[in-house]
Short mmCIF file of C-alpha atoms in Angstrom, two decimals:
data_model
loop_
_atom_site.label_atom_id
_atom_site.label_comp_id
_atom_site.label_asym_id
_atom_site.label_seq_id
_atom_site.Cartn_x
_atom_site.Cartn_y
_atom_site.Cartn_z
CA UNK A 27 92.45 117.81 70.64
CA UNK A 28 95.39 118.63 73.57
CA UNK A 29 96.62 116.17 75.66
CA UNK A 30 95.91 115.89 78.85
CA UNK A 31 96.71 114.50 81.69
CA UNK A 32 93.89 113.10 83.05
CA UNK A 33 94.00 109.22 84.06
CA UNK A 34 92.60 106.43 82.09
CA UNK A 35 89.15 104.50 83.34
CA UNK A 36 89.83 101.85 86.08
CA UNK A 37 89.62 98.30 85.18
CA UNK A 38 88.90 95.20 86.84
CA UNK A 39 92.44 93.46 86.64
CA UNK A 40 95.77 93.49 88.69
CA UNK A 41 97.22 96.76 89.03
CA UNK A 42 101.11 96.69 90.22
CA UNK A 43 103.16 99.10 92.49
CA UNK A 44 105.99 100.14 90.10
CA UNK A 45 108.96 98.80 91.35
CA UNK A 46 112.10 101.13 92.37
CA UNK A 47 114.98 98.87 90.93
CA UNK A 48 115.27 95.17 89.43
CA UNK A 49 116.08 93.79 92.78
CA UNK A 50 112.44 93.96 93.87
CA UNK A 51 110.52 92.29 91.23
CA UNK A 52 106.62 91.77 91.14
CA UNK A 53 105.24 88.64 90.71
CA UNK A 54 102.36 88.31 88.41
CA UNK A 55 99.97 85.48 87.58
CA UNK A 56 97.51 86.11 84.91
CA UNK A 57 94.36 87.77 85.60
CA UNK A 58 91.11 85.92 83.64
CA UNK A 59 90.07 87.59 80.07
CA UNK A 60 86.84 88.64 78.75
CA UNK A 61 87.15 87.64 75.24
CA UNK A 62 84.96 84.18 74.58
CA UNK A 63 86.60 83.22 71.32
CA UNK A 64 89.96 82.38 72.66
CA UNK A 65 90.02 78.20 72.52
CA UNK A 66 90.47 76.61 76.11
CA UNK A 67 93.91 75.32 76.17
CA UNK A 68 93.34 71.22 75.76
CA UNK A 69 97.10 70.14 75.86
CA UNK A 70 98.11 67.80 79.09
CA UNK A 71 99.11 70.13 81.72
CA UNK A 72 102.38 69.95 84.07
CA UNK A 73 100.94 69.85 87.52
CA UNK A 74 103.53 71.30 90.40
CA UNK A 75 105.73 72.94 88.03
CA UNK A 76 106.09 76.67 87.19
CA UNK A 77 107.46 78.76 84.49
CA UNK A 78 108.52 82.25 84.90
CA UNK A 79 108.69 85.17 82.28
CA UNK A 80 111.19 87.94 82.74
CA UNK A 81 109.81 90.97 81.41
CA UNK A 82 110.40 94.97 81.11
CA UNK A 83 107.38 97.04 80.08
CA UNK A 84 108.45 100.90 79.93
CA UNK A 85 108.59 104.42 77.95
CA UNK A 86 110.94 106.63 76.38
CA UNK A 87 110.64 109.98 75.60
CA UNK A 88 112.34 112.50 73.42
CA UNK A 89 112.33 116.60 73.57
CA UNK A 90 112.06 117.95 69.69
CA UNK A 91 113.86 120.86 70.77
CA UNK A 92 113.48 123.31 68.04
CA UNK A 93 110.76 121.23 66.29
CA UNK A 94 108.59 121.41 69.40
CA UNK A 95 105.09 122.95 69.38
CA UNK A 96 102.53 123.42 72.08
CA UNK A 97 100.79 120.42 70.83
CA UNK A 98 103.76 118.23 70.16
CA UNK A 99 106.52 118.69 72.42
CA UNK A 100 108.11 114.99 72.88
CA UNK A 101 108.15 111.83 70.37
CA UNK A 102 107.82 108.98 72.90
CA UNK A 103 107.82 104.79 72.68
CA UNK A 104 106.14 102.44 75.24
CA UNK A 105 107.15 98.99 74.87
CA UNK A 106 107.14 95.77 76.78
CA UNK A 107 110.52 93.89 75.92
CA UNK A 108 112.97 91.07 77.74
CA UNK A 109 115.20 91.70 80.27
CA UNK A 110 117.67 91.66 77.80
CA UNK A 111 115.50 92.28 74.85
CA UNK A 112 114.90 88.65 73.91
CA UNK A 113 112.41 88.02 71.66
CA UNK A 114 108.83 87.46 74.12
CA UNK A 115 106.81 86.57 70.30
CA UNK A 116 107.74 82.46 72.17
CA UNK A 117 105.25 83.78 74.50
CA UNK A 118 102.90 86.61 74.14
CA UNK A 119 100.45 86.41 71.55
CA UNK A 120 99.87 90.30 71.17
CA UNK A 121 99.91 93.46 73.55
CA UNK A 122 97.37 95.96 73.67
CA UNK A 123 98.45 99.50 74.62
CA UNK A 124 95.39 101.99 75.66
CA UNK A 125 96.41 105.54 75.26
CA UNK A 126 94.55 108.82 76.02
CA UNK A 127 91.15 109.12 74.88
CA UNK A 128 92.56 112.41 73.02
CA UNK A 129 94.72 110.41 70.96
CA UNK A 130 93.06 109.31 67.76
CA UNK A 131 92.19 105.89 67.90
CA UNK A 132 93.72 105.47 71.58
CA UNK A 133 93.38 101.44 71.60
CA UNK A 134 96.58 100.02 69.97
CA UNK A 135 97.10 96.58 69.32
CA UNK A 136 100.28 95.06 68.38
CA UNK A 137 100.68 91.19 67.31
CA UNK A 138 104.55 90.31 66.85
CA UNK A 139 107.84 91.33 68.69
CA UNK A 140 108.67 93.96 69.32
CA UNK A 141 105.86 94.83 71.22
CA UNK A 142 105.99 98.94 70.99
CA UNK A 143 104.28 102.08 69.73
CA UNK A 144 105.68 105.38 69.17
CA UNK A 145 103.58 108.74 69.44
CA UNK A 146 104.45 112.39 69.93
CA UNK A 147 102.57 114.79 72.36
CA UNK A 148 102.94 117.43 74.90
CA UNK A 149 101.07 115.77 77.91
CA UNK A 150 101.74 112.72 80.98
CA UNK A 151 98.89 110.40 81.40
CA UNK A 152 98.81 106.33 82.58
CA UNK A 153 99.08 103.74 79.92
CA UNK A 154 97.26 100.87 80.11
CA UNK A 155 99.38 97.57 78.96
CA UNK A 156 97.24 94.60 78.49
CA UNK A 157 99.67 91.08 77.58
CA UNK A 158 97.62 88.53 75.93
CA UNK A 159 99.36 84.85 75.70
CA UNK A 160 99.79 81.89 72.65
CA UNK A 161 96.26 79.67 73.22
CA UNK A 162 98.38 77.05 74.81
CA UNK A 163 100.31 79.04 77.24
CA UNK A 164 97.84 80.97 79.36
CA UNK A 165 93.79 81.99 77.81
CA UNK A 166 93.96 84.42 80.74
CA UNK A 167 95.59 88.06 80.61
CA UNK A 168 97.76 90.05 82.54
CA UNK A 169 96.78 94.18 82.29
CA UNK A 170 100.09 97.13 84.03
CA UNK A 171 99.38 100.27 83.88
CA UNK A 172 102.49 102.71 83.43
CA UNK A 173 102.72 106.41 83.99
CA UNK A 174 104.01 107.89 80.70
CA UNK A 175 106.95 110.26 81.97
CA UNK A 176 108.14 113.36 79.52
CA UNK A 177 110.13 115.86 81.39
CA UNK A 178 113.33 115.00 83.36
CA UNK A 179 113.99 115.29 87.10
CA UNK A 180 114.89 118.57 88.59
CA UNK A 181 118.60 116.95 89.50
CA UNK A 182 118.48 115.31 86.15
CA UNK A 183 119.26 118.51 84.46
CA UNK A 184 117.63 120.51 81.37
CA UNK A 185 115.82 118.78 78.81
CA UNK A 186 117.91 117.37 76.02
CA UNK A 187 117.37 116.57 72.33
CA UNK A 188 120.48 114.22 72.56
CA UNK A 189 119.36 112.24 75.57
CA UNK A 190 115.91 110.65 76.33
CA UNK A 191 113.86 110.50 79.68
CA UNK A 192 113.83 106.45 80.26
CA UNK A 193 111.05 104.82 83.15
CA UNK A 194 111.37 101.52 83.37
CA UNK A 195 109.78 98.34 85.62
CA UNK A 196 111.04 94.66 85.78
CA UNK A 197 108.25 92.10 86.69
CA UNK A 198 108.17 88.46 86.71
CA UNK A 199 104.81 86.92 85.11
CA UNK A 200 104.53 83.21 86.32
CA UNK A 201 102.71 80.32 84.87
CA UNK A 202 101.64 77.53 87.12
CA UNK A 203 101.19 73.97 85.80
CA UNK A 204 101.72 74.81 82.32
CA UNK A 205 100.81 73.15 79.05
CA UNK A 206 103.12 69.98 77.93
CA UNK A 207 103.53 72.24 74.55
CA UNK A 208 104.12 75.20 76.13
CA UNK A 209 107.18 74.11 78.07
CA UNK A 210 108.24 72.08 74.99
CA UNK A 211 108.37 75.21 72.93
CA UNK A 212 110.33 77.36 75.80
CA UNK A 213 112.69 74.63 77.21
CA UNK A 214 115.60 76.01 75.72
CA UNK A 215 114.46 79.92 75.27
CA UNK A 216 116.67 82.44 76.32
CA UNK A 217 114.12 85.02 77.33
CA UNK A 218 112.00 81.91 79.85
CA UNK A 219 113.16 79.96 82.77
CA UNK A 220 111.92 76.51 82.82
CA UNK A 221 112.54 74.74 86.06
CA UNK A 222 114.61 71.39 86.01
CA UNK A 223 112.75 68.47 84.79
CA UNK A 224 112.55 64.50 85.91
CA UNK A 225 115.08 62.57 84.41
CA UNK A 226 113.50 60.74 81.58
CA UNK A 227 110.56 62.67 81.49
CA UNK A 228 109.72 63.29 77.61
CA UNK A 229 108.13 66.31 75.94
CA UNK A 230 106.05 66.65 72.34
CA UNK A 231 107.67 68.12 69.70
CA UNK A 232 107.63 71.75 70.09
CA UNK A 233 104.92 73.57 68.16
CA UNK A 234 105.99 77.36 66.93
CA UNK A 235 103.49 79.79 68.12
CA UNK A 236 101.97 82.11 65.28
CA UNK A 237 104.68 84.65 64.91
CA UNK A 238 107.84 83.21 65.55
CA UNK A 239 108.33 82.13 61.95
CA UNK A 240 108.11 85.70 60.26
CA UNK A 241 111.04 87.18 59.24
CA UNK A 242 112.71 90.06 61.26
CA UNK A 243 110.30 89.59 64.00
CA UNK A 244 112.46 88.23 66.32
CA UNK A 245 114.93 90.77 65.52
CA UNK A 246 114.72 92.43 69.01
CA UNK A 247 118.74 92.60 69.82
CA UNK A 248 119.22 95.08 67.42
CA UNK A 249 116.73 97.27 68.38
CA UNK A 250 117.60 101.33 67.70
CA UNK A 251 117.00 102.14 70.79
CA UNK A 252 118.62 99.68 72.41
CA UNK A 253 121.87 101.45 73.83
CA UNK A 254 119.68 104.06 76.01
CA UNK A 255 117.02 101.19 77.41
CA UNK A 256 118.00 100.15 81.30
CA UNK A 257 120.66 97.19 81.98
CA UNK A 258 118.88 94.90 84.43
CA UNK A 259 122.26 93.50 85.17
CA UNK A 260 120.64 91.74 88.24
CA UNK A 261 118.14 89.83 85.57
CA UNK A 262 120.39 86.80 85.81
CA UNK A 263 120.47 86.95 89.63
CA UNK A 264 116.97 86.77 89.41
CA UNK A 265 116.74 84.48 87.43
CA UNK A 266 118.78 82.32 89.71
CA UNK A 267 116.32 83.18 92.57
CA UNK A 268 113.16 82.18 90.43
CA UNK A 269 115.06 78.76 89.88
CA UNK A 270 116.10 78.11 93.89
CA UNK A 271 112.36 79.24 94.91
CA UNK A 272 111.66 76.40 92.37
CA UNK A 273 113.63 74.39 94.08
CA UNK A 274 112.05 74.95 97.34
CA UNK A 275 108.83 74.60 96.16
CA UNK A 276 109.49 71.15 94.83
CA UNK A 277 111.12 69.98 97.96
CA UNK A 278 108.07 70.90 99.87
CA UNK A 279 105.99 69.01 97.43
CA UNK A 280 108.01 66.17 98.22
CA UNK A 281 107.69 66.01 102.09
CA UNK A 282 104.18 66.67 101.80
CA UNK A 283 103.51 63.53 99.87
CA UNK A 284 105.76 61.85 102.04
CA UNK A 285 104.24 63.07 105.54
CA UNK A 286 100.82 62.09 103.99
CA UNK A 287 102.16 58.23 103.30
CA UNK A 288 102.43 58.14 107.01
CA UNK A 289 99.46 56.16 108.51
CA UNK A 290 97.90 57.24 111.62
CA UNK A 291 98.57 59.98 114.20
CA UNK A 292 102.02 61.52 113.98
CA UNK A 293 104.34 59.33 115.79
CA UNK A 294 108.13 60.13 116.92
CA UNK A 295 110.26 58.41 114.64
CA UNK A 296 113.90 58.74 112.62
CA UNK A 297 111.64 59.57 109.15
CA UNK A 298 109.49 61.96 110.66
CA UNK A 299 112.50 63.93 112.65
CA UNK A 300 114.03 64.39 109.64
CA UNK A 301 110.95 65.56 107.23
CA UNK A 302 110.15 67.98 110.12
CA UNK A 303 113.91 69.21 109.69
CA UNK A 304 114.28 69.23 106.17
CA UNK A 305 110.90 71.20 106.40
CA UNK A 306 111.97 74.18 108.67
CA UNK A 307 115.37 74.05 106.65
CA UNK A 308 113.29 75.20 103.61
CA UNK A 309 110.91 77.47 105.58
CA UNK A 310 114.54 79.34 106.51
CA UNK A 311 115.79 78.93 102.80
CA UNK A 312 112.60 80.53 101.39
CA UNK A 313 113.08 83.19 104.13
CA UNK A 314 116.29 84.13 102.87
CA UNK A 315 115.22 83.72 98.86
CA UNK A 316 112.73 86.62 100.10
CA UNK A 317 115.16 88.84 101.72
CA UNK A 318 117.64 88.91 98.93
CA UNK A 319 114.68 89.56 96.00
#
C-alpha cells in the first residue's frame, strides 16, 4: 500500500514546537501513562531536587538514486539518541516509534540503546515517539511527534545519494524529586546532569537498570551514522544552564524556609533586608538564565 502523507491520530499527551537550534531547548516533564502493569516506583524520593536528561530525537533520510522506485524512493532512520550519543539505556526503558498506518505493522517498539528504526519509502508523514522510563525513574511517559523529512531544501541543492537530509530537535526531559536509586545509578553518567548534592548526604548502591549489562548495547559512540548526525556543540552550555537554574532554584528554597521561620507580621529588620535582596538578586539571575537559553 503507498505511502502517504497523511498525519497520524492525535493523542492525549504533550506535543512540542520543534525547536530551530540547540540554544532554545524545550523542557519536558513526563506526561502520565496508560499502561496498569508498570510497578509504582516505592524507592525514597529526593524532594527539591531535579535531574535533567539531554536528549536528540530525529530522522535521516537517504535518496537510492538509481535503486529508487515509485514505492521506495528513500531508506530513512528515526532515532532518539544523546546529545553526544551517550548511551540513554541508564534511563529509558524502551521507545515506541508509531509509523504510518500503511506501513506494515506501523507500531515499533524498541527496548535497548540505540533507540532507532530504519525503513524505506517514498512519502513524509509525523512520527509519533513515545519514551518510556526504568520503573524507578519515572512510571509516567513522555510522547514527540516528529515530521519525517525526505527531500532537501530548494537552497540545499539536488538530491544526493552521497549525502543525507538530517532534521533534528534538542529537548531537555526533567525529573523532579527523583528516586534515591535513580540518582544513585546516574550520579556519575555522562549522558545526565545531576545537580550538586549535600555534603555527607549518602546514596544506595546503584542498581543497573535492565539493559545496561548486555553486551554492545551501550555501544552508541560508534554509531555508523554518526559523522552526518548534528553537533549540538552548545549541549555543554546547556548543560551549564540546567545546573545554574538548579542553583537558583535551591537558593529560593532556602529563603523560603527561612522567611517562613520568621514569626509574626513581616517586620523591618537586617535578616529580612537581606532575604528580600538575595531574593530579587535571583529573580534577575533566573531572568538572565532565560534570556541566554
Amino acid at each position: 500500500m503507498p505511502h502517504t502523507t497523511t498525519p497520524l491520530p492525535s493523542k492525549t499527551s504533550i506535543q512540542l514546537e520543534d525547536v530551530e537550534s540547540a540554544a532554545k531547548p524545550q523542557r519536558i516533564k513526563p506526561t502520565d501513562y496508560t499502561d496498569n502493569n508498570l510497578n509504582q516506583d516505592e524507592n525514597k524520593r529526593l524532594k527539591d531536587v531535579e535531574i535533567s536528561v539531554p536528549v536528540v530525537y530525529g530522522t535521516m533520510a537517504f535518496y537510492l538514486g538509481k535503486k529508487a522506485n515509485e514505492l521506495q524512493s528513500h531508506k530513512w532512520t528515526v532515532y532518539v539518541r544523546g546529545p553526544t550519543n551517550e548511551d540513554l539505556g541508564v534511563v529509558i526503558k524502551q521507545v515506541v516509534f508509531q509509523l504510518h498506518p500503511s506501513f506494515d505493522n506501523p507500531i515499533r517498539v524498541v527496548e535497548s540503546p540505540p533507540f532507532e528504526l530504519s525503513e524505506c519509502g517514498w512519502g513524509e508523514f509525523e512520527i509519533c515517539i513515545s519514551i518510556l522510563f526504568h520503573d524507578d525513574v519515572c512510571d509516567k511517559h513522555v510522547d514527540l511527534f516528529h515530521l519525517l523529512k525526505l527531500y532537501p531544501d530548494a537552497e540545499s541543492g539536488p538530491q544526493s545519494t552521497k549525502k543525507p537530509v538530517v532534521v533534528e530537535t534538542y529537548n531537555e526531559i526533567v525529573f523532579p524529586d527523583p528516586s534515591e536509586n535513580f540518582l544513585a545509578r546516574v550520579l556519575n553518567h555522562p549522558a545526565v546532569y545531576v545537580p550538586r548534592l549535600p555534603a555527607g548526604f549518602n546514596l544506595p548502591a546503584p542498581v543497573p537498570s535492565p539493559n545496561m549489562n548486555v553486551k554492545g548495547k551501550d555501544d552508541t559512540k560508534n554509531h555508523p551514522l554518526n559523522h552526518w548526525f548534528i553537533n549540538f556543540s552548545e549541549a555543554d552550555e546547556l548543560l551549564k544552564l540546567a545546573s545554574a537554574r538548579q542553583q537558583v532554584q535551591d537558593h529560593i528554597l532556602k529563603l523560603r524556609r527561612q522567611l517562613s521561620m520568621l514569626d509574626g507580621p513581616p517586620q523591618p529588620s537586617k535578616l529580612a533586608y537581606e532575604v528580600l535582596a538575595t531574593v530579587a538578586s535571583l529573580v534577575d539571575f533566573r531572568r538572565l538564565l532565560s534570556s541566554a537559553s
